[in-house]
PDB file of C-alpha atoms in Angstrom:
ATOM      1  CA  UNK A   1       4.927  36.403 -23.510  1.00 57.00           C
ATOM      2  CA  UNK A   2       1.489  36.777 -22.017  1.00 71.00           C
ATOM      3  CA  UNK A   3      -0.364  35.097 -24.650  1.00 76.00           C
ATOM      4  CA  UNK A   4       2.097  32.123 -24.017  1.00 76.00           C
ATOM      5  CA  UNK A   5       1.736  32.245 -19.807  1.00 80.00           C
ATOM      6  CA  UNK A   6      -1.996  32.320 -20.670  1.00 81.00           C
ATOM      7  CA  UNK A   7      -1.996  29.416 -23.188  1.00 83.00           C
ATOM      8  CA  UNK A   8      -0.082  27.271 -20.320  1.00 82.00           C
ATOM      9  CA  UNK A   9      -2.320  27.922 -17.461  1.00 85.00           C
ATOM     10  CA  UNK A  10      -5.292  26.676 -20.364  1.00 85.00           C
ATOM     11  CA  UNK A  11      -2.911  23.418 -20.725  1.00 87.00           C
ATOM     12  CA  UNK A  12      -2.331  23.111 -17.143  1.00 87.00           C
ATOM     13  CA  UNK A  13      -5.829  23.602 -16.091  1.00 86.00           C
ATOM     14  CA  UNK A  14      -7.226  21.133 -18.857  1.00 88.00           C
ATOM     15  CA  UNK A  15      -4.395  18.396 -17.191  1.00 86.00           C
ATOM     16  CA  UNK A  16      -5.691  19.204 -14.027  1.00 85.00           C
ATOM     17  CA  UNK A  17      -9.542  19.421 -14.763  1.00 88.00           C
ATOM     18  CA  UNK A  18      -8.919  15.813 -16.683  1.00 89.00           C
ATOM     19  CA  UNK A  19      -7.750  14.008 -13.820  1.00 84.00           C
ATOM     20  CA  UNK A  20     -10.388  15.263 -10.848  1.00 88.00           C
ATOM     21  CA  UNK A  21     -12.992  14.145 -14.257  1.00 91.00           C
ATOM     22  CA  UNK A  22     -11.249  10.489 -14.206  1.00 89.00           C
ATOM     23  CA  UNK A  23     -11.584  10.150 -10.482  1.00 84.00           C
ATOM     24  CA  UNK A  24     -15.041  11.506 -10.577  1.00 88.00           C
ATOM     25  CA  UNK A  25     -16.053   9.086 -13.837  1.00 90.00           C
ATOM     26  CA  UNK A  26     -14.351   6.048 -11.704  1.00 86.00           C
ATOM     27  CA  UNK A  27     -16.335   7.044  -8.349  1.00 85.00           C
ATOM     28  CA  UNK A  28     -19.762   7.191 -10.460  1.00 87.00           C
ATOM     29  CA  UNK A  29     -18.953   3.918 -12.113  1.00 85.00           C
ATOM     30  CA  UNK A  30     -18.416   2.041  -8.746  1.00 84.00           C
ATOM     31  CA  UNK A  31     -20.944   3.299  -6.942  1.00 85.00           C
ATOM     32  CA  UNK A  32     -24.173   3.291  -9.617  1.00 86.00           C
ATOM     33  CA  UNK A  33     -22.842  -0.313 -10.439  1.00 83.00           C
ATOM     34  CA  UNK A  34     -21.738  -1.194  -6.374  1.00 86.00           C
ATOM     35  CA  UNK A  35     -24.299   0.264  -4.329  1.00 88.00           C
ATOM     36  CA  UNK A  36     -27.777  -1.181  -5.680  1.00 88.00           C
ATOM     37  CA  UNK A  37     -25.529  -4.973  -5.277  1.00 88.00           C
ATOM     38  CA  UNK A  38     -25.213  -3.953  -1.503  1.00 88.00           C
ATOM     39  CA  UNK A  39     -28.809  -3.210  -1.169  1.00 89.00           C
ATOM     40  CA  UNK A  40     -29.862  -6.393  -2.261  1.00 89.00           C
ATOM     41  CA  UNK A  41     -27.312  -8.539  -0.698  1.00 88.00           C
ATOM     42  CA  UNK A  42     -27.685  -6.291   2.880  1.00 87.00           C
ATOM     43  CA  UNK A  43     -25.207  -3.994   4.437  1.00 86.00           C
ATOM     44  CA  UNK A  44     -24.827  -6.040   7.230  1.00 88.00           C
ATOM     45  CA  UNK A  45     -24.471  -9.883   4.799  1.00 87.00           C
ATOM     46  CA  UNK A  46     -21.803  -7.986   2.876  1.00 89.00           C
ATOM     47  CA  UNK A  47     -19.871  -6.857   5.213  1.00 88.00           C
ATOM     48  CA  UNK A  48     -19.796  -8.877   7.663  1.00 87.00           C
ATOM     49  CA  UNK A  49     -20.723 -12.515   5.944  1.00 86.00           C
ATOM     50  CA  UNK A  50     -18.480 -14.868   6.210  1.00 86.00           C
ATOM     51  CA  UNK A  51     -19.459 -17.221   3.061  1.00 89.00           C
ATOM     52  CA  UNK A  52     -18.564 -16.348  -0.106  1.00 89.00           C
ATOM     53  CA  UNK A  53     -20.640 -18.859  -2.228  1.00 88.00           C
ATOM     54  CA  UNK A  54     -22.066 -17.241  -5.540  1.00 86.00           C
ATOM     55  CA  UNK A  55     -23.329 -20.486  -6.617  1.00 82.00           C
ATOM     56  CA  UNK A  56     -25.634 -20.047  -3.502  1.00 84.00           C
ATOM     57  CA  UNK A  57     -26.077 -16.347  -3.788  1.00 84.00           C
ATOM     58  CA  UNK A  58     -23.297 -15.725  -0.395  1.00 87.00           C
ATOM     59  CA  UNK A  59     -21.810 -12.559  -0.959  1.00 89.00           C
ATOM     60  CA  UNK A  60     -19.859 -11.940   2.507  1.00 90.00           C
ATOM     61  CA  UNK A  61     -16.559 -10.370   2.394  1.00 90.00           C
ATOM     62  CA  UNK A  62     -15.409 -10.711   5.573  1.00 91.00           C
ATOM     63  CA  UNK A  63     -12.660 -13.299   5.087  1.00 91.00           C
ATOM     64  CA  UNK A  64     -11.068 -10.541   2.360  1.00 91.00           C
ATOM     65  CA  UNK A  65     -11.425  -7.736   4.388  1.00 91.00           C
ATOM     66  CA  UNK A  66      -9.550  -9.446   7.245  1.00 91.00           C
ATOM     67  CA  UNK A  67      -6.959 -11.039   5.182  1.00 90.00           C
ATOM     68  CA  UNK A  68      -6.418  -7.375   3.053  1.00 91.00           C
ATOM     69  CA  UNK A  69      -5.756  -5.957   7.192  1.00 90.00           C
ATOM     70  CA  UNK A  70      -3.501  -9.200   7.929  1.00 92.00           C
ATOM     71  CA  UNK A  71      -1.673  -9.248   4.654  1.00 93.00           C
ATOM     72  CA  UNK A  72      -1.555  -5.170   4.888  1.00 92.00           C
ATOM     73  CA  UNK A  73      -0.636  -5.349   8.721  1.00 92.00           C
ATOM     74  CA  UNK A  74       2.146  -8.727   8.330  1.00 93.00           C
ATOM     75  CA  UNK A  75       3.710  -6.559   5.164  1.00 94.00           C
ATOM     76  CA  UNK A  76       3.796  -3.151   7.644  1.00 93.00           C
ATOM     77  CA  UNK A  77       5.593  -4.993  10.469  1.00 94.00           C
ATOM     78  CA  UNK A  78       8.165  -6.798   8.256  1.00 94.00           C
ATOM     79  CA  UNK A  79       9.021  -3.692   5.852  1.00 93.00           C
ATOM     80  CA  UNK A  80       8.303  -1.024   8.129  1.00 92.00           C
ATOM     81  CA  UNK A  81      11.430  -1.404  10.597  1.00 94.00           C
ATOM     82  CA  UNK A  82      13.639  -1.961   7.946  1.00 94.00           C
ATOM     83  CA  UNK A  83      12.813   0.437   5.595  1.00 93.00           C
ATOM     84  CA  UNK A  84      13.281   3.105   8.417  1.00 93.00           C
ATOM     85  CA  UNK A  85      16.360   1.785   9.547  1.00 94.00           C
ATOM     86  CA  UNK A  86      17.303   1.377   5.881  1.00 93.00           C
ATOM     87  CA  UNK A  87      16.324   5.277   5.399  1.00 93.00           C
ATOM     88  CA  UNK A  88      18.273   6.655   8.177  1.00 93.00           C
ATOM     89  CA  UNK A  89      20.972   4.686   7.321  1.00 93.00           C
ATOM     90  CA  UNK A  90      21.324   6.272   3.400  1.00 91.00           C
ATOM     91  CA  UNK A  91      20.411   9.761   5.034  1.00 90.00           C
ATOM     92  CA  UNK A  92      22.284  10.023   8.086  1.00 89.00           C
ATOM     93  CA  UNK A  93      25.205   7.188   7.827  1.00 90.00           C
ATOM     94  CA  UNK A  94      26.308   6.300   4.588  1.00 88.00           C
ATOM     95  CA  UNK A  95      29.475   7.280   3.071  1.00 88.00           C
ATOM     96  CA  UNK A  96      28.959   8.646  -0.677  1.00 86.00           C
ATOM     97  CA  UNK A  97      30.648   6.100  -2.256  1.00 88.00           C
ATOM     98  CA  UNK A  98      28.018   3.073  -0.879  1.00 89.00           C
ATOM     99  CA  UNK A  99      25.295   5.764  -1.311  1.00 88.00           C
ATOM    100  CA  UNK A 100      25.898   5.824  -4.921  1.00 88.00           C
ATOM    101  CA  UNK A 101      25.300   1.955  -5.041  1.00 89.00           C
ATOM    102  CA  UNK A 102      22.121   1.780  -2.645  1.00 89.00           C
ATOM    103  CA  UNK A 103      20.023   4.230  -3.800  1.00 89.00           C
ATOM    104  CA  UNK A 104      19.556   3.317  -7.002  1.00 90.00           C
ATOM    105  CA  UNK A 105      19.268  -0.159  -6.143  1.00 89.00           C
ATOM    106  CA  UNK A 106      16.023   0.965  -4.162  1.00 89.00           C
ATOM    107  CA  UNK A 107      14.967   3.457  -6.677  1.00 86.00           C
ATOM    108  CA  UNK A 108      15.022   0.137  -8.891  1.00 88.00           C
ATOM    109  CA  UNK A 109      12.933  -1.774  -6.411  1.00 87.00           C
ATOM    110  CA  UNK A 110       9.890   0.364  -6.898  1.00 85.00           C
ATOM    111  CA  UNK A 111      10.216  -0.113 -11.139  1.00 86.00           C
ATOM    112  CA  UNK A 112       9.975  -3.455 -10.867  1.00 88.00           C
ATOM    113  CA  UNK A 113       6.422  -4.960 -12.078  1.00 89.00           C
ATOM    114  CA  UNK A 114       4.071  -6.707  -9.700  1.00 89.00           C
ATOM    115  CA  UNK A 115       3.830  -9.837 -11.700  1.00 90.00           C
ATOM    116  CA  UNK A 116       7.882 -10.131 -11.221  1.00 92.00           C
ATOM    117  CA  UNK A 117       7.550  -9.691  -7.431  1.00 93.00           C
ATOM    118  CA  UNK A 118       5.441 -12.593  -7.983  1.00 91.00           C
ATOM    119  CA  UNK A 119       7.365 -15.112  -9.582  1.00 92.00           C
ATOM    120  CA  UNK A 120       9.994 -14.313  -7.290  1.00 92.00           C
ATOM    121  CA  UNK A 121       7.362 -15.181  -4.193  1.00 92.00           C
ATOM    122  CA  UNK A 122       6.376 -18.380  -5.910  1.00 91.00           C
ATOM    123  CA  UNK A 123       9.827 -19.784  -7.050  1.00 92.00           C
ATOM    124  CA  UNK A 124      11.582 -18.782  -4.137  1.00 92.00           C
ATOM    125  CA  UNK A 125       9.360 -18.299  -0.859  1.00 92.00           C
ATOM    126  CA  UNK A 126       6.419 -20.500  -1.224  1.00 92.00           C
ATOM    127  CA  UNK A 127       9.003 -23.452  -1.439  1.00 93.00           C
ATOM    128  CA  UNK A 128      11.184 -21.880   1.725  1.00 93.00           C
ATOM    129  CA  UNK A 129       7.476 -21.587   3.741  1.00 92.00           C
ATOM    130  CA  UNK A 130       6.612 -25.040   2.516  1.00 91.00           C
ATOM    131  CA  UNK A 131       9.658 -26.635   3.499  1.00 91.00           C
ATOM    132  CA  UNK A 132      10.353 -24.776   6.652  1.00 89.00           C
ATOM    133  CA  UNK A 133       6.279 -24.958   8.083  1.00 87.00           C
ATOM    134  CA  UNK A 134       4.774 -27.706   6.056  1.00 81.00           C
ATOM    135  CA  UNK A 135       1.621 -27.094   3.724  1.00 82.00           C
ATOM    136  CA  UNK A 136       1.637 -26.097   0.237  1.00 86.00           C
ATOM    137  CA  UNK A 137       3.756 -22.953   1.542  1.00 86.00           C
ATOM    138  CA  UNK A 138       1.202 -20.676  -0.710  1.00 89.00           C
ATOM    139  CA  UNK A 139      -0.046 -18.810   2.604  1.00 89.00           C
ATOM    140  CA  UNK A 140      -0.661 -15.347   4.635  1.00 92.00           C
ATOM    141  CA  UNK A 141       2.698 -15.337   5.559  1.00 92.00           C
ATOM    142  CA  UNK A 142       4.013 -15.605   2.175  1.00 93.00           C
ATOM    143  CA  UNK A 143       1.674 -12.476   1.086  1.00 93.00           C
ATOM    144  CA  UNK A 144       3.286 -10.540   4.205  1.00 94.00           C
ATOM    145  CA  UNK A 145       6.703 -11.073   3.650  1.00 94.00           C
ATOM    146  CA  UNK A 146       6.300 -10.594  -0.213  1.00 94.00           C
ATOM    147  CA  UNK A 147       4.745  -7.507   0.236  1.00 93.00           C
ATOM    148  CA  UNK A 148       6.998  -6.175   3.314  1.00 93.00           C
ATOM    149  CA  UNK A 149       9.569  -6.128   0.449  1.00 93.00           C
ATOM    150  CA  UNK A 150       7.635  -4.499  -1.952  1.00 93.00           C
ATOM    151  CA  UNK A 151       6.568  -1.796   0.216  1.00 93.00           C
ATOM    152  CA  UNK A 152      10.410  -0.993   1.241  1.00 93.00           C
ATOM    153  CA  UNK A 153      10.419   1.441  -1.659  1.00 92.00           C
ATOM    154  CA  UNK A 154       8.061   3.667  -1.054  1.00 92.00           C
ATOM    155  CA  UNK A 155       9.364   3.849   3.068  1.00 93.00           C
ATOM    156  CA  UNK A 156      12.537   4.194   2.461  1.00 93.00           C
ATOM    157  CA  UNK A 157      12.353   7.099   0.043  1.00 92.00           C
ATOM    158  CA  UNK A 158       9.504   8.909   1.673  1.00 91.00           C
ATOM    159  CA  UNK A 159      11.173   8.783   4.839  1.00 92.00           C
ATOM    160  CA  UNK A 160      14.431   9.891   4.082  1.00 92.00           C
ATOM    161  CA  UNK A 161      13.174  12.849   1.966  1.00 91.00           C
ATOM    162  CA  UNK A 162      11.274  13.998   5.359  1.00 91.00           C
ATOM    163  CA  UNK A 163      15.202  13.178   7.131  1.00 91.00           C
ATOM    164  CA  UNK A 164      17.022  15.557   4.896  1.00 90.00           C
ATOM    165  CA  UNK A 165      14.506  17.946   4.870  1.00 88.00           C
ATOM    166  CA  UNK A 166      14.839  18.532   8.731  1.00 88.00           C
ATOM    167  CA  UNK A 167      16.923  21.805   9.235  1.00 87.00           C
ATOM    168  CA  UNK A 168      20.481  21.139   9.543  1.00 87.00           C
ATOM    169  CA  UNK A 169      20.674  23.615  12.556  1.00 86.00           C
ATOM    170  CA  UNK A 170      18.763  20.790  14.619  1.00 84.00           C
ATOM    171  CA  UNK A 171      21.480  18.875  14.300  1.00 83.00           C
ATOM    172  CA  UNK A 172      24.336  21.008  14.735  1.00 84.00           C
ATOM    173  CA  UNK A 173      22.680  22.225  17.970  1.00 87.00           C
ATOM    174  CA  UNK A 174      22.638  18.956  19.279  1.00 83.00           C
ATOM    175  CA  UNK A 175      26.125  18.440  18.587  1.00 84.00           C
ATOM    176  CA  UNK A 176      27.153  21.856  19.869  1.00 85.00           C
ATOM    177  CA  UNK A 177      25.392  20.806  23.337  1.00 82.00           C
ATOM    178  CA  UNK A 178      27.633  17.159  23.639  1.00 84.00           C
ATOM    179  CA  UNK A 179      25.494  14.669  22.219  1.00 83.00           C
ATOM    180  CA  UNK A 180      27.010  12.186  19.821  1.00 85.00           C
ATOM    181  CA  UNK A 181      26.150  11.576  16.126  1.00 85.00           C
ATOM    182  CA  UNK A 182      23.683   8.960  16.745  1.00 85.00           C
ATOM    183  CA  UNK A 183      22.009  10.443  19.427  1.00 88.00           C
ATOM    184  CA  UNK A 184      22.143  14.033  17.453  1.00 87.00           C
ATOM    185  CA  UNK A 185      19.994  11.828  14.843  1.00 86.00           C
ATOM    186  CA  UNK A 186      17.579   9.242  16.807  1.00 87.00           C
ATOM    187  CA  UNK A 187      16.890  12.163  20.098  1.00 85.00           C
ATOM    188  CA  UNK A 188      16.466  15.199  17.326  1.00 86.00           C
ATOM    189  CA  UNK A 189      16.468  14.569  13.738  1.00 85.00           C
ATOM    190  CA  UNK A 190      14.274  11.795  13.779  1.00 87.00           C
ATOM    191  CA  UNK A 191      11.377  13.222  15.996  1.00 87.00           C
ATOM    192  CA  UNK A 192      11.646  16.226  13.783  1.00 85.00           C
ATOM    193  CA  UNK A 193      10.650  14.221  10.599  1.00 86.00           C
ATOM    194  CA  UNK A 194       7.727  11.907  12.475  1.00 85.00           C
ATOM    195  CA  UNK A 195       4.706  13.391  10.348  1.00 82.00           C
ATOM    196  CA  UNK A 196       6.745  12.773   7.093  1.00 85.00           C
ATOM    197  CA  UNK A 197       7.964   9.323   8.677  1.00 88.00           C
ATOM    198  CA  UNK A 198       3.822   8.683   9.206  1.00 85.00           C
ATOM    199  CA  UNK A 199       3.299   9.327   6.013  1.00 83.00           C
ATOM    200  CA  UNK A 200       6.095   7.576   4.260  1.00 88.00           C
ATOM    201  CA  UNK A 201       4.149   4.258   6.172  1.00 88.00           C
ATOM    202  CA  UNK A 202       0.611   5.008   5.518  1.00 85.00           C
ATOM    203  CA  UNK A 203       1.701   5.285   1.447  1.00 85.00           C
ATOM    204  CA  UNK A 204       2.814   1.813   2.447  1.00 89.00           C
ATOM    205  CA  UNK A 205      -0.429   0.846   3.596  1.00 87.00           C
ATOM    206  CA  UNK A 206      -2.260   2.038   0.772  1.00 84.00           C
ATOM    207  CA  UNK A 207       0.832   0.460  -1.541  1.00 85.00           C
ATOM    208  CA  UNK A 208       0.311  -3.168   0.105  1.00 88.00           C
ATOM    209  CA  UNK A 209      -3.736  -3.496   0.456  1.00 86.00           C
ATOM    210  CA  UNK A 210      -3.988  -2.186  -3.379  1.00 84.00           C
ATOM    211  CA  UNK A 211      -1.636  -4.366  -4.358  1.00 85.00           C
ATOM    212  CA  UNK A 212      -3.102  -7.991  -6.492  1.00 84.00           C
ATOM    213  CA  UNK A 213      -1.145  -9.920  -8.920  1.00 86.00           C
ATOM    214  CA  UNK A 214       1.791 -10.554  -6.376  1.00 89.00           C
ATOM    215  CA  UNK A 215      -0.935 -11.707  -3.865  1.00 90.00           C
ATOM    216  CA  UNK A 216      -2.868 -13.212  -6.004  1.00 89.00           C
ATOM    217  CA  UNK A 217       0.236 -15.630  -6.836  1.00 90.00           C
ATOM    218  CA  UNK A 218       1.561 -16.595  -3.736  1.00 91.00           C
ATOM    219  CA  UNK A 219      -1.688 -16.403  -1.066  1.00 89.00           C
ATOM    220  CA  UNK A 220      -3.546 -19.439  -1.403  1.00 85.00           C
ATOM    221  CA  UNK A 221      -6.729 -17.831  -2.685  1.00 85.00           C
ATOM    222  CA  UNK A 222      -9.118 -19.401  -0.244  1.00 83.00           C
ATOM    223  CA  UNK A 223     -12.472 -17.481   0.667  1.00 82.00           C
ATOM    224  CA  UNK A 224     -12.489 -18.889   4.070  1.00 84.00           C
ATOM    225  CA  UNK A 225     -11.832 -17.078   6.952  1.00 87.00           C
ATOM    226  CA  UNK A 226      -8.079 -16.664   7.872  1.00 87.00           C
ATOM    227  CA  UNK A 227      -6.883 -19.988  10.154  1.00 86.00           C
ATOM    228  CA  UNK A 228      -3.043 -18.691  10.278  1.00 85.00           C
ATOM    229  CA  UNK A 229       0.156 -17.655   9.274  1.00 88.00           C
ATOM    230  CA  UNK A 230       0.663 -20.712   6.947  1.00 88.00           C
ATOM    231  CA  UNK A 231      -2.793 -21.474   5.585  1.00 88.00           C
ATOM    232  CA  UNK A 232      -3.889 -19.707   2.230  1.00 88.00           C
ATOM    233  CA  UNK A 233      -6.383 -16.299   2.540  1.00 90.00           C
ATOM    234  CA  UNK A 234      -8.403 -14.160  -0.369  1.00 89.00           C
ATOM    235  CA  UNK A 235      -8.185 -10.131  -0.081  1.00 90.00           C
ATOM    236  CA  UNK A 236     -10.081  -7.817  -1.972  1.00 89.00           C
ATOM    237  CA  UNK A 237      -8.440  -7.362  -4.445  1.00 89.00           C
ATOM    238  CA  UNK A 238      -7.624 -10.828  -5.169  1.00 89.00           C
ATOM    239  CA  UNK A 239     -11.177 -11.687  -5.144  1.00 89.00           C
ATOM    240  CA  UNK A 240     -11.919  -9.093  -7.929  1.00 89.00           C
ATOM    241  CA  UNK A 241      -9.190 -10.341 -10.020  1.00 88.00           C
ATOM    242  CA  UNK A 242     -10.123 -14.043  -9.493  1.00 88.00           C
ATOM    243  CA  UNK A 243     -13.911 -13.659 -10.041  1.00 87.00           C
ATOM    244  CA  UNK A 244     -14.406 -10.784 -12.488  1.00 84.00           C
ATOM    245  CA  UNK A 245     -13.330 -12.835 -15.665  1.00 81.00           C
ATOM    246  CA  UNK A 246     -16.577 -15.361 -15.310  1.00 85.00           C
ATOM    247  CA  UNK A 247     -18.359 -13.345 -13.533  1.00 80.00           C
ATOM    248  CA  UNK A 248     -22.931 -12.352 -14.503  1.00 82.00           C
ATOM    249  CA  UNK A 249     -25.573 -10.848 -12.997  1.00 83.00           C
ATOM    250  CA  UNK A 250     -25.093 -10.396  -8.874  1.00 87.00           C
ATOM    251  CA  UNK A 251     -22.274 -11.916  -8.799  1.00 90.00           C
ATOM    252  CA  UNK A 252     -20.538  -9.440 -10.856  1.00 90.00           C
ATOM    253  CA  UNK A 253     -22.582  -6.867  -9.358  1.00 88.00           C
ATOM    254  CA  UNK A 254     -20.940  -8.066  -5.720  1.00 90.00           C
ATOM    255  CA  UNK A 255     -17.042  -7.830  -6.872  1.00 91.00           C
ATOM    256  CA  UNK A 256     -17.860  -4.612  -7.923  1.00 90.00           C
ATOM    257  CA  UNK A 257     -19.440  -3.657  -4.803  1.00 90.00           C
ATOM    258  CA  UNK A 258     -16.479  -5.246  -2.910  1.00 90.00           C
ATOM    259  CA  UNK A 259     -13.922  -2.750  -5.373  1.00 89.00           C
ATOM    260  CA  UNK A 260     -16.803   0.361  -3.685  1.00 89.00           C
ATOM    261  CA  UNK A 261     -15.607  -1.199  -0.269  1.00 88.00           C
ATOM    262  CA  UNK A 262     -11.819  -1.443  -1.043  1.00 87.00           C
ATOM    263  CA  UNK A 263     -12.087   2.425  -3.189  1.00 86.00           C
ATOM    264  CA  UNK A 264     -13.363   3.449   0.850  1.00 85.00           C
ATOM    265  CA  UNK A 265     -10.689   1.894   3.153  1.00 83.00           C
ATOM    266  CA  UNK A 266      -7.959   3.610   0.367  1.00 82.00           C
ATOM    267  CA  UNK A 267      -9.605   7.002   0.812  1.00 82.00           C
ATOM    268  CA  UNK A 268      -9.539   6.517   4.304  1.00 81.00           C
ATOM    269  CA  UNK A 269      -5.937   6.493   3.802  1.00 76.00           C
ATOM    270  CA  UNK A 270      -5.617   8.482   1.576  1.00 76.00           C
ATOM    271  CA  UNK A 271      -7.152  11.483   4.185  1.00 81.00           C
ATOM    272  CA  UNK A 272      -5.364   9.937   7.001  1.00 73.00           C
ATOM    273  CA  UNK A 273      -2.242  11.135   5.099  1.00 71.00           C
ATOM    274  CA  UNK A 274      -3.445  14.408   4.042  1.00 73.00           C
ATOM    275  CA  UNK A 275      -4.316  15.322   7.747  1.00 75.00           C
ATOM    276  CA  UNK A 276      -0.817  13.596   8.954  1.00 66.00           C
ATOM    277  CA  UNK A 277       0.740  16.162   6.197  1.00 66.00           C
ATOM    278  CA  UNK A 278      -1.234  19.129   6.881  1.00 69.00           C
ATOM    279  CA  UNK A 279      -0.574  18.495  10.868  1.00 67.00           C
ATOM    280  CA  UNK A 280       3.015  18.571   9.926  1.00 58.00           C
ATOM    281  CA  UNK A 281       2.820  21.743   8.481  1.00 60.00           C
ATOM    282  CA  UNK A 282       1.153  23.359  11.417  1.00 58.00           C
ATOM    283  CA  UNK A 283       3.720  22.322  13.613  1.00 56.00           C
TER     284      UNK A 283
END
């Protein structure tokens, strides 16, 4: 029985040791190939140029970065609310009989591939945007709402994993001292579950500004700086995606530096949520 304990912590520990060795080979990758593009485009051109123009050696990034926070902030505000709402509403609300139903309708949300989410944004909302606003309907707001919806999976089970994990006791003690049901859950339950709650919406974030074929299908794909809701924008990601295929020299040199730029802002997230979680736990 030993021998068989010992071989598993071998198999577990070569698992383990396997992935921190990918993550460390795709850190060493982006940054030997990334960094020496930002030193000889400048810091300051890449980050905060606002011509992209290979042809003319312009490698700004700007206009993505902005239109990865716009698409990334438009996708939070529409699928945030309602994937919290959404979450209380299978955790605290719904009968068993309609829970059966729901949930695995949004377990099968999160299965479904990007490139479907896609074809859904181009065959159904870039004609409803073009219609309703004029334009080719291909657009930042077309990105944000596509995106708002495929973010909903991740918030709404996230969240209501933190909601059932909140003590039961809070609530009963709430309804022991007169409040109602829905004050029991808004006033107690929900408060109690905030740094999951946090969480559940910065996995969103990191979800929606990672995210590329969808985008990459309904946004337009301009490298211009955002001009509004219904005129076309290029994020990061897109821009890699776009590009990479043709790209030599600098140039491919400069996507790669702008994947060392995008790897940053999602391991700022990344330890955003691991401080949210460990916060959580000290409280």
């Amino acid at each position: 029985m030993k021998q068989k304990e010992k071989i598993a912590k071998i198999i577990f520990l070569l698992a383990a040791s396997f992935s921190i060795l990918a993550v460390l080979l795709i850190c060493f990758f982006l940054f030997v190939n990334g960094i020496p593009a930002i030193n000889k485009i400048g810091l300051l051109d890449f980050l905060s140029g606002t011509k992209w123009k290979p042809g003319n050696d312009l490698y700004g990034i700007f206009p993505m970065i902005l239109g990865s926070l716009y698409v990334t902030a438009g996708a939070l505000l529409i699928g945030g609310p309602i994937g919290l709402m959404t979450a209380i509403f299978l955790s605290k609300f719904c009968p068993d009989h309609l829970r059966k139903i729901l949930k695995p309708a949004v377990d099968l949300l999160a299965g479904i591939p990007s490139v479907v989410y896609g074809f859904f944004g181009l065959m159904i909302l870039v004609p409803a945007i073009r219609s309703l606003f004029g334009g080719t309907g291909s657009s930042m707001l077309c990105a944000m709402i596509l995106l708002g919806i495929m973010i909903l999976p991740t918030i709404i089970s996230v969240s209501e994993s933190a909601l059932n994990a909140v003590p039961q006791s809070y609530y009963e003690g709430a309804r022991a001292l007169g409040a109602t049901h829905e004050r029991a859950v808004f006033l107690i339950s929900l408060p109690a579950a905030k740094s999951g709650i946090s969480a559940a919406f910065i996995l969103g974030i990191g979800r929606a500004i990672g995210e590329t074929m969808a985008v990459v299908m309904v946004a337009g794909n301009q490298a211009r700086m955002p001009k509004g809701l219904t005129k076309g924008i290029r994020t990061l990601t897109s821009n890699i995606v776009i590009e990479m295929g043709y790209a030599a020299d600098l140039h491919r040199d400069a996507l790669i530096a702008t994947g060392v730029a995008l790897f940053v802002f999602i391991l700022l997230i990344n330890i955003s949520f691991n401080a949210i979680k460990n916060r959580g736990k000290a409280c």
